[in-house]
Amino acid sequence: MDNHLSKAPPETTFQHQDALPSLPVPSLETSLSKYLNAVRPFASEEEFKATLDIVNTFQEGVGQELQQKLLQKARTNRNWLEEWWLDVAYLEVRIPSQLNVNFAGPGPYLEHCWLPEEGTQLQRASINTWLTIQYWNLIRTERLHPQKDGKLPLDMDQFRMLFCTCKVPGVKKDTIRNYFKTESEGPCPSHLVVMCRGRMFTFDAVCDGQILTPPEIFRQLSYVKECCEGEPEGDGVSALTSEERSRWAQTREHLISIDPHNSNILETIQSSLFVLSLDETKPYSSPVNYTNITRAALTGDPTIRWGDKSYNSLSFADGTFGTTCDHAPYDGMVLVSLCWYLDQQIKATEGKWKGSEAVRAVHRPEELVFTVDEKVRSDIRHAKQQYLETAQDLQIVCYAFTAFGKDAIKQKKLHPDTFVQLAKQLAFQRMHKRPGSCYETAMTRKFYHGRTETMRPCTQEAVNWCKAMMVPSCDAGSRRKAMLAAFNTHNNLMAEAQDGQGFDRHLLGLYLIAREEGLPTPDLFMDPLYSLSGGGGNFVLSSSLVGYTTVLGAAAPMVHHGYGFFYRIRDDRIVVSVSAWNSCRETDAATLFNNFSSSMHEMLHLATTSQL
C-alpha cells in the first residue's frame, strides 16, 4: 500500500470531546479520610479529636444523604462540578477581579530576539498580533492539535474561550459572553480593540477573507498612536472593569441608559478577538529578573486594559510584552499554549516579518467614544483610586533560580515539580515557624469539561521532613528518609487529584447540594480546622506549576496573610513569581524567594550525599 494512502488524517481540535469520560464522584469515605489526613498537620491532639467526631457524624448522617443527591446530579451531568465551580470560584465573587482574580505574565521573547529596545514597539506588536490571530485561526479551523497526556486526549473546550470572550458584571452574579465560533459553526467576530492613553479604537483583522499582514497591522497601530500622541488622555472608561463587581454592574447599566450607543461599544469590546494595549511604560526586565514586566502586567494602567476580557495583550514602549486575563472562562494552561506558540514562532523567524511589505487599502481604525456624564466620570475616578491603592499594596517579585533545574533533579530520580513544592514549604516553615496551608493546582482535563482540582502539598510527611531539616541534631540519613516519604505522598496525591479523586471539589459539591436544598450548613464546614487547613479558599500558599516551557504567570495571594507562588521549570533553571501583600507585616515575597533558593540547594545536597 502506498505510504501516503495509509496516513490517517490529522486530528481536529475538538474531535475527542464526545468521547471524554464524565467527571467522577469519589466515594464519601475516601474523601473524608483524605480530608482528615490533610487537616492533621494543623491540629493539636484535642482539636483533631473534635474534628474526627464532626467528620464521623457527617459520614454517618447528613453526608450520606448529600452524597446520594450528588450522585444523582452526576448521572445526568457529564461534569457535575462545571457550573457550580464557575459560579462559586468566579461569577458570584464580588471583590474586584482585575487584581485579585485575574492572572498575568511576562512575555519570554526578551530571552532571544526581542531584547528591550526603544522604537520597536509597533513593529513588534504588529508581528505579535499577527501571530496571535494565526493561533485564533488554527482554533477556528480546528487545526490546533488536541492536547494529550501521553495517549489520553485532554478536554479542549477551554480553547473556545481564549478569543471573542468577555465577562459581563451583574449586580449579584456575573456572566460570561462567548462569541467564538469554529468555521463549521458559522461566522465569528474578527475585529480587534486597541487601547492607548485612555482611548479605544477598533479595526477588523480580516480583510476580504485574508488576515491582515504585519505591515498592514503596523499601519493601523501607527494611526492609533498618531491619534493619541500629544493629545489629552481619553476618559479611561475601561478603569471601571477594575471596580468591585456590583458597583461596576450598576455603572454599566447607567452607561447604557445615558446613550444606547454605549451599549454598541460594550458589545464591540466584548465580542472582539482580544484587546491590544499600547502601554507607554518601559518595565525593563531580563531573563534572570522579570519583576518589572510581571508587576506591570498584573498592576499596570487600568485605563488601557479591559479587566473582564479573556485576553489582553500588553505591548510596552521598550518592545517587551505581557498579558493579563480574566480567570473565569479558562485556566492558565490555555494562555501558556498560545504564548508558547508565539515564542516558538518569534524564535523561528528571528522576530522578523519576511513576507510582502505591500499594504492594502484597509479601513482606518474607528475610535470608540463613550458618552459619559458626571456620574460616570466620578465612578471612573473612584475605580482608579481603589485600583491604585490595591496595586500599590501588591508586592511581586519574579526571579530565575539559575543554580540548577529539571536535569539535575531528574538525575537524582526525583520529580521536579514535587522538588519545587517541598523546597517552597521548607522555605515557608523556616520563615514562619509553622506549617502553611497550601494549594497546588491539579489539572483534571482528562474528563469532559474538566478544569482543576486542589492538591494539598502540606502533608504530614512534608511537615515531618521540614522538622527534620530544622532540627540540627537530625542526621542526613533520617532527613533523606523523611524527604523520600514526603515525595512519595505528594506524588500519589497529585496522581489521584488528576484522576478526579481529590477531595476538595467533592466536599464543595456536598456543601453546595446542602445550600441548594436549603439545608443548614453541615458542621464539617463550620469547624475552625476546615478553614485553618485551607478549606473555603483560605490557603496561605497558593501555587501552580505553569509548565516546562518559557511561559510564566503570576496572580495575587488567596488570603491577606498569604503568598502566590507560580513557577516554570526548565532544564537548567526554575523561574518563580511570588506575590504577597505589603500591608501584611509578616509576609515578604523577596524573603520567601531567598529562602526557597537556599532550600533548593539543601535538597539537592541531601539527595546527593545520601547517594554515596
PDB file of N, CA and C in Angstrom, residues 33-49 51-52 435 456 458-461 463-464 467 529 532-533:
ATOM      1  N   SER A  33     -11.597  10.560  54.556  1.00  0.00           N
ATOM      2  CA  SER A  33     -10.342  10.074  55.137  1.00  0.00           C
ATOM      3  C   SER A  33      -9.166  10.921  54.616  1.00  0.00           C
ATOM      4  N   LYS A  34      -9.234  11.331  53.336  1.00  0.00           N
ATOM      5  CA  LYS A  34      -8.186  12.227  52.798  1.00  0.00           C
ATOM      6  C   LYS A  34      -8.237  13.599  53.467  1.00  0.00           C
ATOM      7  N   TYR A  35      -9.454  14.054  53.741  1.00  0.00           N
ATOM      8  CA  TYR A  35      -9.623  15.345  54.405  1.00  0.00           C
ATOM      9  C   TYR A  35      -8.989  15.310  55.798  1.00  0.00           C
ATOM     10  N   LEU A  36      -9.214  14.214  56.530  1.00  0.00           N
ATOM     11  CA  LEU A  36      -8.631  14.093  57.874  1.00  0.00           C
ATOM     12  C   LEU A  36      -7.101  14.107  57.818  1.00  0.00           C
ATOM     13  N   ASN A  37      -6.546  13.400  56.836  1.00  0.00           N
ATOM     14  CA  ASN A  37      -5.079  13.432  56.677  1.00  0.00           C
ATOM     15  C   ASN A  37      -4.587  14.847  56.411  1.00  0.00           C
ATOM     16  N   ALA A  38      -5.390  15.609  55.642  1.00  0.00           N
ATOM     17  CA  ALA A  38      -4.967  16.950  55.238  1.00  0.00           C
ATOM     18  C   ALA A  38      -5.025  17.958  56.393  1.00  0.00           C
ATOM     19  N   VAL A  39      -5.951  17.752  57.349  1.00  0.00           N
ATOM     20  CA  VAL A  39      -6.044  18.725  58.451  1.00  0.00           C
ATOM     21  C   VAL A  39      -5.103  18.381  59.606  1.00  0.00           C
ATOM     22  N   ARG A  40      -4.616  17.142  59.612  1.00  0.00           N
ATOM     23  CA  ARG A  40      -3.751  16.662  60.708  1.00  0.00           C
ATOM     24  C   ARG A  40      -2.593  17.615  61.054  1.00  0.00           C
ATOM     25  N   PRO A  41      -1.841  18.120  60.046  1.00  0.00           N
ATOM     26  CA  PRO A  41      -0.685  18.972  60.384  1.00  0.00           C
ATOM     27  C   PRO A  41      -1.051  20.283  61.080  1.00  0.00           C
ATOM     28  N   PHE A  42      -2.328  20.667  61.060  1.00  0.00           N
ATOM     29  CA  PHE A  42      -2.708  21.971  61.611  1.00  0.00           C
ATOM     30  C   PHE A  42      -3.413  21.855  62.954  1.00  0.00           C
ATOM     31  N   ALA A  43      -3.475  20.637  63.485  1.00  0.00           N
ATOM     32  CA  ALA A  43      -4.293  20.411  64.673  1.00  0.00           C
ATOM     33  C   ALA A  43      -3.491  19.876  65.845  1.00  0.00           C
ATOM     34  N   SER A  44      -3.901  20.287  67.053  1.00  0.00           N
ATOM     35  CA  SER A  44      -3.381  19.645  68.265  1.00  0.00           C
ATOM     36  C   SER A  44      -4.162  18.333  68.406  1.00  0.00           C
ATOM     37  N   GLU A  45      -3.745  17.488  69.366  1.00  0.00           N
ATOM     38  CA  GLU A  45      -4.445  16.217  69.593  1.00  0.00           C
ATOM     39  C   GLU A  45      -5.936  16.467  69.860  1.00  0.00           C
ATOM     40  N   GLU A  46      -6.207  17.442  70.762  1.00  0.00           N
ATOM     41  CA  GLU A  46      -7.587  17.772  71.143  1.00  0.00           C
ATOM     42  C   GLU A  46      -8.405  18.183  69.928  1.00  0.00           C
ATOM     43  N   GLU A  47      -7.828  19.142  69.166  1.00  0.00           N
ATOM     44  CA  GLU A  47      -8.547  19.684  68.004  1.00  0.00           C
ATOM     45  C   GLU A  47      -8.825  18.579  66.982  1.00  0.00           C
ATOM     46  N   PHE A  48      -7.839  17.731  66.802  1.00  0.00           N
ATOM     47  CA  PHE A  48      -8.005  16.671  65.803  1.00  0.00           C
ATOM     48  C   PHE A  48      -9.126  15.716  66.220  1.00  0.00           C
ATOM     49  N   LYS A  49      -9.168  15.437  67.526  1.00  0.00           N
ATOM     50  CA  LYS A  49     -10.206  14.527  68.031  1.00  0.00           C
ATOM     51  C   LYS A  49     -11.596  15.133  67.795  1.00  0.00           C
ATOM     52  N   THR A  51     -12.429  17.272  65.447  1.00  0.00           N
ATOM     53  CA  THR A  51     -12.713  17.215  64.015  1.00  0.00           C
ATOM     54  C   THR A  51     -13.089  15.796  63.588  1.00  0.00           C
ATOM     55  N   LEU A  52     -12.408  14.822  64.181  1.00  0.00           N
ATOM     56  CA  LEU A  52     -12.701  13.419  63.879  1.00  0.00           C
ATOM     57  C   LEU A  52     -14.166  13.104  64.209  1.00  0.00           C
ATOM     58  N   PRO A 435       3.624  25.247  59.847  1.00  0.00           N
ATOM     59  CA  PRO A 435       3.229  24.801  58.512  1.00  0.00           C
ATOM     60  C   PRO A 435       2.229  25.783  57.894  1.00  0.00           C
ATOM     61  N   ARG A 456      -3.256  19.225  47.988  1.00  0.00           N
ATOM     62  CA  ARG A 456      -2.743  19.920  49.181  1.00  0.00           C
ATOM     63  C   ARG A 456      -1.347  19.397  49.540  1.00  0.00           C
ATOM     64  N   CYS A 458       0.814  20.374  51.759  1.00  0.00           N
ATOM     65  CA  CYS A 458       1.283  20.410  53.141  1.00  0.00           C
ATOM     66  C   CYS A 458       0.814  19.150  53.863  1.00  0.00           C
ATOM     67  N   THR A 459       1.424  18.035  53.508  1.00  0.00           N
ATOM     68  CA  THR A 459       1.058  16.743  54.098  1.00  0.00           C
ATOM     69  C   THR A 459       1.796  16.554  55.421  1.00  0.00           C
ATOM     70  N   GLN A 460       1.348  15.612  56.205  1.00  0.00           N
ATOM     71  CA  GLN A 460       2.039  15.322  57.470  1.00  0.00           C
ATOM     72  C   GLN A 460       3.490  14.907  57.176  1.00  0.00           C
ATOM     73  N   GLU A 461       3.674  14.156  56.083  1.00  0.00           N
ATOM     74  CA  GLU A 461       5.032  13.705  55.711  1.00  0.00           C
ATOM     75  C   GLU A 461       5.930  14.893  55.354  1.00  0.00           C
ATOM     76  N   VAL A 463       5.571  17.952  56.510  1.00  0.00           N
ATOM     77  CA  VAL A 463       5.839  18.675  57.770  1.00  0.00           C
ATOM     78  C   VAL A 463       6.912  17.939  58.576  1.00  0.00           C
ATOM     79  N   ASN A 464       6.823  16.600  58.630  1.00  0.00           N
ATOM     80  CA  ASN A 464       7.835  15.811  59.356  1.00  0.00           C
ATOM     81  C   ASN A 464       9.214  16.053  58.766  1.00  0.00           C
ATOM     82  N   LYS A 467      10.555  19.479  59.680  1.00  0.00           N
ATOM     83  CA  LYS A 467      11.031  19.462  61.074  1.00  0.00           C
ATOM     84  C   LYS A 467      12.420  18.830  61.129  1.00  0.00           C
ATOM     85  N   LEU A 529     -10.980  24.118  61.949  1.00  0.00           N
ATOM     86  CA  LEU A 529      -9.894  23.424  61.229  1.00  0.00           C
ATOM     87  C   LEU A 529     -10.138  23.383  59.728  1.00  0.00           C
ATOM     88  N   LEU A 532      -8.770  26.706  58.616  1.00  0.00           N
ATOM     89  CA  LEU A 532      -7.357  26.790  59.004  1.00  0.00           C
ATOM     90  C   LEU A 532      -6.473  25.934  58.085  1.00  0.00           C
ATOM     91  N   SER A 533      -7.038  24.819  57.600  1.00  0.00           N
ATOM     92  CA  SER A 533      -6.259  23.937  56.719  1.00  0.00           C
ATOM     93  C   SER A 533      -6.402  24.353  55.248  1.00  0.00           C
TER      94      SER A 533
END
